[in-house]
Amino acid sequence: MNHLCGIPSFDGASPPSGLTAEERGALAAFRQRYETALQNELGCTDIANGEREVPESDGEEEKKDSPSQHFQEEGGKVLPAPVYEIDGEELPPSGLRTLDDVTLYRYLLADRSHKDGTFDEDASYHRLIAAMQFRKESNCDSIVQNLASSAIPPNVQKCQRLRVGIWAGLDVEQRPVVFERLGQFFSSGNAIKMPQEDWMLSYLYYLETHFLQMRKAAERTGKSIQRIVYFADFQGVVSSIVNRKIWKVIQMLKALAKTIECHYPELVDHIVLFNVPRVASAAYNYFKGFLDPVTAAKIELFPGVPYDRFKELMGEEVIPVEYGGKNEVEYPQTASE
């Protein structure tokens, strides 16, 4: 989180661009509620007279005086500026820390109604407070530091060999692109080869890598990158249905979604599942049932390799060679150790 903070071209993270007056108002109220809780936790004074509005945007990122960055002292402590990396030991037991508007709006969007577009501030607030507590208890800020120094624990590296995914580049909108051999993972039986806690830890490293990759993309392009795109190859899933190994994987994925994914909302723009055979539809419908509805709505299924769809989303230099593109990035087969 706060993945745009500290990037010179943003001077911190500006409010999301292109918001309507209603959306700006919802964000301002949400920020005020969260920062009031944070002030109470840290014993800080009000910020900027306790009332700050999200400025109107013309579609370009504000470079100065971002309301989540520009704090004025009023005779006592003020909240520190939001940062990407922070020592988790310095945080209160609740895990609360200063958040930028991009992060706050991501949680606000997570519980927005698909029917009428209304926000559920209470649901988003409780989701956010729970996520801060989860980050503290799970040492997520240590993971951020480890990723920055490429210090990946051996058990996480092994999980990554047993469940293969790669960061292939950037799509046409400069969002990071992930390809994963999900069908091979389903059929491999690898889900039971590592303890559940190792899979949990590996998944945390994977999700925190989303922020690192978006941060790198923002630094490289000068754009506010707030989502990734995900492509899963289901080649091999049929054998997992026949040998019933798929159900072990689904149980594991269900646990990951329930325990971890709920704390990382609104990170993916497109989810493309390809090489999906018809026989897998029953398993998919079961799996979709416990996905977050926002996530489920972003999923596209294809029976083969949808090269034309790939080309709509990214250049040939990003598509791996085996799917018809020109990207020769290392994309190993799933390990069976």
CSV table of N, CA and C in Angstrom, one decimal, residues 94-236:
chain,number,residue,atom,x,y,z
A,94,SER,N,-2.7,-1.8,16.6
A,94,SER,CA,-3.8,-1.8,15.6
A,94,SER,C,-3.2,-1.8,14.2
A,95,GLY,N,-1.9,-1.5,14.0
A,95,GLY,CA,-1.3,-1.4,12.7
A,95,GLY,C,-1.7,-0.2,11.9
A,96,LEU,N,-2.5,0.7,12.5
A,96,LEU,CA,-2.8,2.0,11.8
A,96,LEU,C,-1.6,2.8,11.4
A,97,ARG,N,-1.6,3.3,10.2
A,97,ARG,CA,-0.6,4.2,9.8
A,97,ARG,C,-1.2,5.2,8.8
A,98,THR,N,-0.5,6.3,8.5
A,98,THR,CA,-1.0,7.3,7.5
A,98,THR,C,-1.1,6.7,6.1
A,99,LEU,N,-2.3,6.9,5.5
A,99,LEU,CA,-2.5,6.3,4.2
A,99,LEU,C,-2.8,7.5,3.2
A,100,ASP,N,-2.3,7.3,1.9
A,100,ASP,CA,-2.6,8.2,0.9
A,100,ASP,C,-4.0,8.0,0.3
A,101,ASP,N,-4.4,9.0,-0.5
A,101,ASP,CA,-5.8,8.9,-1.0
A,101,ASP,C,-6.0,7.8,-2.0
A,102,VAL,N,-4.9,7.4,-2.7
A,102,VAL,CA,-5.0,6.3,-3.7
A,102,VAL,C,-5.3,5.0,-2.9
A,103,THR,N,-4.7,4.8,-1.8
A,103,THR,CA,-4.9,3.6,-1.0
A,103,THR,C,-6.3,3.6,-0.3
A,104,LEU,N,-6.7,4.8,0.2
A,104,LEU,CA,-8.0,4.9,0.8
A,104,LEU,C,-9.1,4.7,-0.2
A,105,TYR,N,-9.0,5.2,-1.4
A,105,TYR,CA,-10.0,5.1,-2.4
A,105,TYR,C,-10.1,3.6,-2.8
A,106,ARG,N,-9.0,2.9,-2.8
A,106,ARG,CA,-9.1,1.5,-3.2
A,106,ARG,C,-10.0,0.7,-2.2
A,107,TYR,N,-9.9,1.0,-0.9
A,107,TYR,CA,-10.8,0.3,0.0
A,107,TYR,C,-12.2,0.8,-0.1
A,108,LEU,N,-12.4,2.1,-0.4
A,108,LEU,CA,-13.7,2.6,-0.5
A,108,LEU,C,-14.4,1.9,-1.7
A,109,LEU,N,-13.7,1.7,-2.8
A,109,LEU,CA,-14.3,1.1,-4.0
A,109,LEU,C,-14.7,-0.4,-3.7
A,110,ALA,N,-14.0,-1.0,-2.8
A,110,ALA,CA,-14.2,-2.5,-2.6
A,110,ALA,C,-15.6,-2.8,-2.2
A,111,ASP,N,-16.3,-1.9,-1.6
A,111,ASP,CA,-17.7,-2.1,-1.1
A,111,ASP,C,-18.7,-1.2,-1.8
A,112,ARG,N,-18.3,-0.7,-2.9
A,112,ARG,CA,-19.3,0.1,-3.7
A,112,ARG,C,-20.3,-0.8,-4.4
A,113,SER,N,-21.5,-0.4,-4.4
A,113,SER,CA,-22.6,-1.1,-5.0
A,113,SER,C,-22.5,-1.2,-6.5
A,114,HIS,N,-22.6,-2.3,-7.1
A,114,HIS,CA,-22.6,-2.5,-8.5
A,114,HIS,C,-23.9,-2.0,-9.1
A,115,LYS,N,-25.0,-2.0,-8.3
A,115,LYS,CA,-26.3,-1.7,-8.8
A,115,LYS,C,-26.5,-0.2,-9.0
A,116,ASP,N,-26.2,0.6,-8.0
A,116,ASP,CA,-26.5,2.0,-8.0
A,116,ASP,C,-25.2,2.9,-7.8
A,117,GLY,N,-24.1,2.3,-7.6
A,117,GLY,CA,-22.9,3.1,-7.4
A,117,GLY,C,-22.7,3.7,-6.1
A,118,THR,N,-23.5,3.4,-5.1
A,118,THR,CA,-23.4,4.0,-3.8
A,118,THR,C,-22.3,3.4,-3.0
A,119,PHE,N,-21.6,4.2,-2.1
A,119,PHE,CA,-20.6,3.7,-1.3
A,119,PHE,C,-21.1,3.2,0.0
A,120,ASP,N,-20.5,2.1,0.6
A,120,ASP,CA,-20.8,1.6,1.9
A,120,ASP,C,-19.7,2.0,2.8
A,121,GLU,N,-19.7,3.2,3.4
A,121,GLU,CA,-18.5,3.7,4.1
A,121,GLU,C,-18.3,2.8,5.3
A,122,ASP,N,-19.3,2.3,6.0
A,122,ASP,CA,-19.1,1.5,7.2
A,122,ASP,C,-18.4,0.2,6.8
A,123,ALA,N,-18.8,-0.5,5.8
A,123,ALA,CA,-18.2,-1.7,5.4
A,123,ALA,C,-16.8,-1.5,5.0
A,124,SER,N,-16.5,-0.4,4.2
A,124,SER,CA,-15.2,-0.1,3.8
A,124,SER,C,-14.3,0.2,4.9
A,125,TYR,N,-14.8,1.0,5.9
A,125,TYR,CA,-14.0,1.4,7.1
A,125,TYR,C,-13.6,0.1,7.9
A,126,HIS,N,-14.6,-0.8,8.1
A,126,HIS,CA,-14.2,-1.9,8.9
A,126,HIS,C,-13.3,-2.9,8.1
A,127,ARG,N,-13.4,-2.9,6.8
A,127,ARG,CA,-12.5,-3.7,6.0
A,127,ARG,C,-11.1,-3.1,6.1
A,128,LEU,N,-11.0,-1.8,6.1
A,128,LEU,CA,-9.7,-1.1,6.2
A,128,LEU,C,-9.0,-1.3,7.5
A,129,ILE,N,-9.8,-1.2,8.6
A,129,ILE,CA,-9.3,-1.4,9.9
A,129,ILE,C,-8.8,-2.8,10.1
A,130,ALA,N,-9.6,-3.8,9.6
A,130,ALA,CA,-9.2,-5.2,9.7
A,130,ALA,C,-7.9,-5.4,8.9
A,131,ALA,N,-7.8,-4.8,7.8
A,131,ALA,CA,-6.6,-4.9,6.9
A,131,ALA,C,-5.3,-4.4,7.6
A,132,MET,N,-5.5,-3.3,8.3
A,132,MET,CA,-4.3,-2.7,9.0
A,132,MET,C,-3.9,-3.6,10.2
A,133,GLN,N,-4.9,-4.2,10.9
A,133,GLN,CA,-4.5,-5.2,11.9
A,133,GLN,C,-3.9,-6.4,11.3
A,134,PHE,N,-4.4,-6.9,10.2
A,134,PHE,CA,-3.8,-8.0,9.5
A,134,PHE,C,-2.4,-7.8,9.1
A,135,ARG,N,-2.1,-6.6,8.6
A,135,ARG,CA,-0.7,-6.3,8.1
A,135,ARG,C,0.2,-6.3,9.3
A,136,LYS,N,-0.2,-5.8,10.4
A,136,LYS,CA,0.6,-5.8,11.6
A,136,LYS,C,0.9,-7.2,12.1
A,137,GLU,N,-0.2,-8.0,12.2
A,137,GLU,CA,0.0,-9.3,12.8
A,137,GLU,C,0.7,-10.3,11.8
A,138,SER,N,0.7,-10.0,10.5
A,138,SER,CA,1.3,-10.9,9.5
A,138,SER,C,2.7,-10.4,9.1
A,139,ASN,N,3.1,-9.3,9.7
A,139,ASN,CA,4.5,-8.7,9.4
A,139,ASN,C,4.6,-8.4,7.9
A,140,CYS,N,3.5,-7.8,7.3
A,140,CYS,CA,3.6,-7.5,5.9
A,140,CYS,C,4.6,-6.4,5.6
A,141,ASP,N,4.8,-5.5,6.5
A,141,ASP,CA,5.8,-4.5,6.2
A,141,ASP,C,7.2,-5.0,6.2
A,142,SER,N,7.5,-6.1,6.9
A,142,SER,CA,8.8,-6.8,6.7
A,142,SER,C,8.9,-7.4,5.3
A,143,ILE,N,7.8,-7.9,4.8
A,143,ILE,CA,7.8,-8.5,3.5
A,143,ILE,C,8.1,-7.4,2.4
A,144,VAL,N,7.6,-6.2,2.6
A,144,VAL,CA,7.9,-5.1,1.7
A,144,VAL,C,9.4,-4.8,1.7
A,145,GLN,N,10.0,-4.8,2.9
A,145,GLN,CA,11.4,-4.6,3.0
A,145,GLN,C,12.2,-5.7,2.4
A,146,ASN,N,11.7,-6.9,2.6
A,146,ASN,CA,12.4,-8.1,2.0
A,146,ASN,C,12.4,-8.1,0.5
A,147,LEU,N,11.3,-7.7,-0.1
A,147,LEU,CA,11.1,-7.6,-1.5
A,147,LEU,C,12.0,-6.5,-2.1
A,148,ALA,N,12.2,-5.4,-1.4
A,148,ALA,CA,13.0,-4.3,-1.9
A,148,ALA,C,14.5,-4.8,-1.9
A,149,SER,N,14.9,-5.7,-1.0
A,149,SER,CA,16.3,-6.2,-1.0
A,149,SER,C,16.4,-7.6,-1.6
A,150,SER,N,15.4,-8.1,-2.2
A,150,SER,CA,15.4,-9.4,-2.9
A,150,SER,C,15.7,-10.5,-1.9
A,151,ALA,N,15.3,-10.3,-0.6
A,151,ALA,CA,15.6,-11.3,0.4
A,151,ALA,C,14.3,-12.2,0.6
A,152,ILE,N,14.2,-13.2,-0.3
A,152,ILE,CA,13.0,-14.0,-0.3
A,152,ILE,C,13.3,-15.3,0.5
A,153,PRO,N,12.5,-15.6,1.5
A,153,PRO,CA,12.8,-16.8,2.3
A,153,PRO,C,12.8,-18.1,1.4
A,154,PRO,N,13.6,-19.1,1.8
A,154,PRO,CA,13.6,-20.4,1.0
A,154,PRO,C,12.3,-21.0,0.9
A,155,ASN,N,11.5,-21.0,1.9
A,155,ASN,CA,10.2,-21.7,1.8
A,155,ASN,C,9.3,-21.0,0.8
A,156,VAL,N,9.4,-19.7,0.7
A,156,VAL,CA,8.6,-18.9,-0.3
A,156,VAL,C,9.1,-19.2,-1.7
A,157,GLN,N,10.4,-19.3,-1.8
A,157,GLN,CA,11.0,-19.6,-3.1
A,157,GLN,C,10.6,-21.0,-3.6
A,158,LYS,N,10.5,-22.0,-2.7
A,158,LYS,CA,10.0,-23.3,-3.1
A,158,LYS,C,8.6,-23.3,-3.5
A,159,CYS,N,7.7,-22.5,-2.8
A,159,CYS,CA,6.3,-22.4,-3.2
A,159,CYS,C,6.2,-21.8,-4.6
A,160,GLN,N,7.1,-20.9,-4.9
A,160,GLN,CA,7.1,-20.2,-6.2
A,160,GLN,C,7.5,-21.2,-7.3
A,161,ARG,N,8.3,-22.2,-7.0
A,161,ARG,CA,8.6,-23.2,-8.0
A,161,ARG,C,7.5,-24.2,-8.2
A,162,LEU,N,6.7,-24.4,-7.1
A,162,LEU,CA,5.6,-25.4,-7.1
A,162,LEU,C,4.3,-24.7,-7.7
A,163,ARG,N,4.3,-23.4,-7.7
A,163,ARG,CA,3.2,-22.7,-8.3
A,163,ARG,C,3.8,-21.6,-9.1
A,164,VAL,N,3.9,-21.8,-10.4
A,164,VAL,CA,4.7,-20.9,-11.3
A,164,VAL,C,3.9,-19.7,-11.8
A,165,GLY,N,4.4,-18.5,-11.6
A,165,GLY,CA,3.8,-17.3,-12.2
A,165,GLY,C,5.0,-16.4,-12.6
A,166,ILE,N,4.8,-15.5,-13.6
A,166,ILE,CA,5.8,-14.6,-14.0
A,166,ILE,C,5.3,-13.2,-14.2
A,167,TRP,N,6.1,-12.2,-14.0
A,167,TRP,CA,5.7,-10.8,-14.3
A,167,TRP,C,6.3,-10.6,-15.7
A,168,ALA,N,5.5,-10.5,-16.7
A,168,ALA,CA,5.9,-10.5,-18.1
A,168,ALA,C,6.2,-9.1,-18.7
A,169,GLY,N,5.8,-8.1,-18.1
A,169,GLY,CA,6.0,-6.7,-18.6
A,169,GLY,C,4.8,-5.8,-18.3
A,170,LEU,N,4.6,-4.9,-19.2
A,170,LEU,CA,3.5,-3.9,-19.0
A,170,LEU,C,2.5,-4.0,-20.1
A,171,ASP,N,1.2,-3.8,-19.8
A,171,ASP,CA,0.2,-3.8,-20.9
A,171,ASP,C,0.1,-2.5,-21.6
A,172,VAL,N,-0.9,-2.3,-22.5
A,172,VAL,CA,-1.0,-1.0,-23.2
A,172,VAL,C,-1.3,0.2,-22.3
A,173,GLU,N,-1.8,-0.1,-21.1
A,173,GLU,CA,-2.0,1.0,-20.2
A,173,GLU,C,-1.0,1.1,-19.1
A,174,GLN,N,0.1,0.4,-19.4
A,174,GLN,CA,1.3,0.4,-18.5
A,174,GLN,C,1.1,-0.3,-17.2
A,175,ARG,N,0.1,-1.2,-17.1
A,175,ARG,CA,-0.1,-2.0,-15.9
A,175,ARG,C,0.7,-3.3,-16.0
A,176,PRO,N,1.3,-3.7,-14.8
A,176,PRO,CA,2.0,-4.9,-14.8
A,176,PRO,C,1.2,-6.1,-15.2
A,177,VAL,N,1.8,-7.1,-15.9
A,177,VAL,CA,1.1,-8.3,-16.5
A,177,VAL,C,1.7,-9.5,-15.8
A,178,VAL,N,0.8,-10.4,-15.3
A,178,VAL,CA,1.1,-11.6,-14.7
A,178,VAL,C,0.6,-12.8,-15.6
A,179,PHE,N,1.5,-13.8,-15.8
A,179,PHE,CA,1.0,-15.0,-16.4
A,179,PHE,C,1.3,-16.1,-15.4
A,180,GLU,N,0.3,-17.1,-15.3
A,180,GLU,CA,0.5,-18.2,-14.3
A,180,GLU,C,0.1,-19.5,-15.0
A,181,ARG,N,0.8,-20.5,-14.6
A,181,ARG,CA,0.5,-21.9,-15.1
A,181,ARG,C,-0.4,-22.5,-14.0
A,182,LEU,N,-1.7,-22.1,-14.0
A,182,LEU,CA,-2.6,-22.5,-13.0
A,182,LEU,C,-3.1,-24.0,-13.2
A,183,GLY,N,-3.3,-24.3,-14.5
A,183,GLY,CA,-3.7,-25.7,-14.8
A,183,GLY,C,-2.6,-26.7,-14.3
A,184,GLN,N,-1.4,-26.4,-14.6
A,184,GLN,CA,-0.3,-27.3,-14.1
A,184,GLN,C,-0.3,-27.4,-12.6
A,185,PHE,N,-0.6,-26.3,-11.9
A,185,PHE,CA,-0.6,-26.4,-10.4
A,185,PHE,C,-1.7,-27.2,-10.0
A,186,PHE,N,-2.9,-27.1,-10.6
A,186,PHE,CA,-4.0,-27.9,-10.2
A,186,PHE,C,-3.7,-29.4,-10.3
A,187,SER,N,-3.1,-29.8,-11.4
A,187,SER,CA,-2.9,-31.2,-11.7
A,187,SER,C,-1.6,-31.8,-11.0
A,188,SER,N,-0.8,-31.0,-10.5
A,188,SER,CA,0.5,-31.4,-9.9
A,188,SER,C,0.4,-32.1,-8.6
A,189,GLY,N,-0.6,-31.8,-7.8
A,189,GLY,CA,-0.7,-32.2,-6.4
A,189,GLY,C,0.2,-31.4,-5.5
A,190,ASN,N,0.8,-30.3,-6.0
A,190,ASN,CA,1.7,-29.6,-5.2
A,190,ASN,C,1.1,-28.9,-4.0
A,191,ALA,N,-0.2,-28.7,-4.0
A,191,ALA,CA,-0.9,-28.0,-2.9
A,191,ALA,C,-0.6,-28.7,-1.6
A,192,ILE,N,-0.4,-30.0,-1.6
A,192,ILE,CA,-0.2,-30.7,-0.3
A,192,ILE,C,1.3,-30.9,0.0
A,193,LYS,N,2.2,-30.4,-0.8
A,193,LYS,CA,3.6,-30.6,-0.6
A,193,LYS,C,4.3,-29.6,0.3
A,194,MET,N,3.5,-28.5,0.6
A,194,MET,CA,4.0,-27.5,1.5
A,194,MET,C,3.0,-27.3,2.6
A,195,PRO,N,3.4,-26.9,3.8
A,195,PRO,CA,2.4,-26.6,4.9
A,195,PRO,C,1.5,-25.4,4.5
A,196,GLN,N,0.3,-25.4,5.0
A,196,GLN,CA,-0.6,-24.3,4.7
A,196,GLN,C,0.0,-22.9,5.0
A,197,GLU,N,0.7,-22.8,6.2
A,197,GLU,CA,1.3,-21.6,6.5
A,197,GLU,C,2.3,-21.1,5.5
A,198,ASP,N,3.0,-22.0,4.9
A,198,ASP,CA,4.0,-21.6,3.8
A,198,ASP,C,3.3,-21.1,2.6
A,199,TRP,N,2.2,-21.7,2.2
A,199,TRP,CA,1.4,-21.2,1.1
A,199,TRP,C,0.8,-19.8,1.4
A,200,MET,N,0.4,-19.6,2.7
A,200,MET,CA,-0.1,-18.3,3.1
A,200,MET,C,1.0,-17.2,3.0
A,201,LEU,N,2.2,-17.6,3.5
A,201,LEU,CA,3.3,-16.6,3.4
A,201,LEU,C,3.6,-16.3,1.9
A,202,SER,N,3.7,-17.4,1.1
A,202,SER,CA,4.0,-17.2,-0.3
A,202,SER,C,3.0,-16.3,-1.0
A,203,TYR,N,1.8,-16.4,-0.6
A,203,TYR,CA,0.7,-15.6,-1.3
A,203,TYR,C,0.8,-14.2,-0.8
A,204,LEU,N,1.2,-13.9,0.4
A,204,LEU,CA,1.5,-12.6,0.9
A,204,LEU,C,2.6,-11.9,0.1
A,205,TYR,N,3.7,-12.7,-0.2
A,205,TYR,CA,4.8,-12.2,-1.0
A,205,TYR,C,4.3,-11.8,-2.4
A,206,TYR,N,3.4,-12.7,-2.9
A,206,TYR,CA,2.9,-12.5,-4.2
A,206,TYR,C,2.1,-11.2,-4.3
A,207,LEU,N,1.2,-11.0,-3.3
A,207,LEU,CA,0.3,-9.8,-3.3
A,207,LEU,C,1.1,-8.5,-3.1
A,208,GLU,N,2.1,-8.6,-2.2
A,208,GLU,CA,2.9,-7.4,-1.9
A,208,GLU,C,3.8,-7.1,-3.2
A,209,THR,N,4.1,-8.1,-4.0
A,209,THR,CA,4.8,-7.9,-5.2
A,209,THR,C,4.0,-7.1,-6.2
A,210,HIS,N,2.6,-7.2,-6.1
A,210,HIS,CA,1.8,-6.3,-6.9
A,210,HIS,C,2.1,-4.9,-6.7
A,211,PHE,N,2.3,-4.5,-5.5
A,211,PHE,CA,2.6,-3.1,-5.2
A,211,PHE,C,3.9,-2.7,-5.7
A,212,LEU,N,4.9,-3.6,-5.5
A,212,LEU,CA,6.3,-3.3,-6.0
A,212,LEU,C,6.3,-3.1,-7.5
A,213,GLN,N,5.6,-4.0,-8.2
A,213,GLN,CA,5.6,-3.9,-9.6
A,213,GLN,C,4.8,-2.7,-10.1
A,214,MET,N,3.7,-2.3,-9.5
A,214,MET,CA,3.0,-1.1,-9.8
A,214,MET,C,3.9,0.1,-9.5
A,215,ARG,N,4.6,0.1,-8.5
A,215,ARG,CA,5.5,1.2,-8.1
A,215,ARG,C,6.6,1.4,-9.2
A,216,LYS,N,7.2,0.2,-9.6
A,216,LYS,CA,8.2,0.3,-10.6
A,216,LYS,C,7.6,0.8,-11.9
A,217,ALA,N,6.4,0.4,-12.3
A,217,ALA,CA,5.8,0.8,-13.5
A,217,ALA,C,5.5,2.3,-13.4
A,218,ALA,N,5.1,2.8,-12.3
A,218,ALA,CA,4.8,4.3,-12.1
A,218,ALA,C,6.1,5.1,-12.2
A,219,GLU,N,7.2,4.6,-11.7
A,219,GLU,CA,8.5,5.2,-11.8
A,219,GLU,C,9.0,5.3,-13.2
A,220,ARG,N,8.7,4.2,-13.9
A,220,ARG,CA,9.2,4.1,-15.3
A,220,ARG,C,8.4,4.9,-16.3
A,221,THR,N,7.1,5.0,-16.1
A,221,THR,CA,6.2,5.7,-17.0
A,221,THR,C,5.8,7.1,-16.6
A,222,GLY,N,5.9,7.4,-15.3
A,222,GLY,CA,5.4,8.7,-14.9
A,222,GLY,C,3.9,8.7,-14.7
A,223,LYS,N,3.2,7.5,-14.8
A,223,LYS,CA,1.8,7.4,-14.7
A,223,LYS,C,1.4,6.8,-13.3
A,224,SER,N,0.2,7.1,-12.9
A,224,SER,CA,-0.3,6.6,-11.6
A,224,SER,C,-0.9,5.2,-11.9
A,225,ILE,N,-0.1,4.2,-11.7
A,225,ILE,CA,-0.5,2.8,-11.9
A,225,ILE,C,-1.1,2.2,-10.7
A,226,GLN,N,-2.3,1.7,-10.8
A,226,GLN,CA,-3.0,1.3,-9.6
A,226,GLN,C,-3.6,-0.1,-9.7
A,227,ARG,N,-3.4,-0.8,-10.8
A,227,ARG,CA,-3.9,-2.1,-11.0
A,227,ARG,C,-2.9,-3.0,-11.8
A,228,ILE,N,-3.1,-4.3,-11.8
A,228,ILE,CA,-2.4,-5.2,-12.6
A,228,ILE,C,-3.4,-5.9,-13.5
A,229,VAL,N,-2.9,-6.7,-14.5
A,229,VAL,CA,-3.7,-7.6,-15.2
A,229,VAL,C,-3.2,-9.0,-15.1
A,230,TYR,N,-4.1,-10.0,-15.1
A,230,TYR,CA,-3.7,-11.4,-14.7
A,230,TYR,C,-4.2,-12.3,-15.8
A,231,PHE,N,-3.3,-13.3,-16.2
A,231,PHE,CA,-3.6,-14.3,-17.2
A,231,PHE,C,-3.2,-15.6,-16.6
A,232,ALA,N,-4.2,-16.6,-16.6
A,232,ALA,CA,-4.0,-17.9,-16.1
A,232,ALA,C,-4.2,-18.9,-17.1
A,233,ASP,N,-3.1,-19.8,-17.4
A,233,ASP,CA,-3.2,-20.9,-18.3
A,233,ASP,C,-3.7,-22.1,-17.6
A,234,PHE,N,-4.9,-22.6,-18.1
A,234,PHE,CA,-5.5,-23.8,-17.5
A,234,PHE,C,-5.1,-25.1,-18.2
A,235,GLN,N,-4.1,-25.0,-19.0
A,235,GLN,CA,-3.6,-26.3,-19.7
A,235,GLN,C,-3.2,-27.3,-18.6
A,236,GLY,N,-3.8,-28.5,-18.7
A,236,GLY,CA,-3.5,-29.5,-17.8
A,236,GLY,C,-4.6,-29.7,-16.7
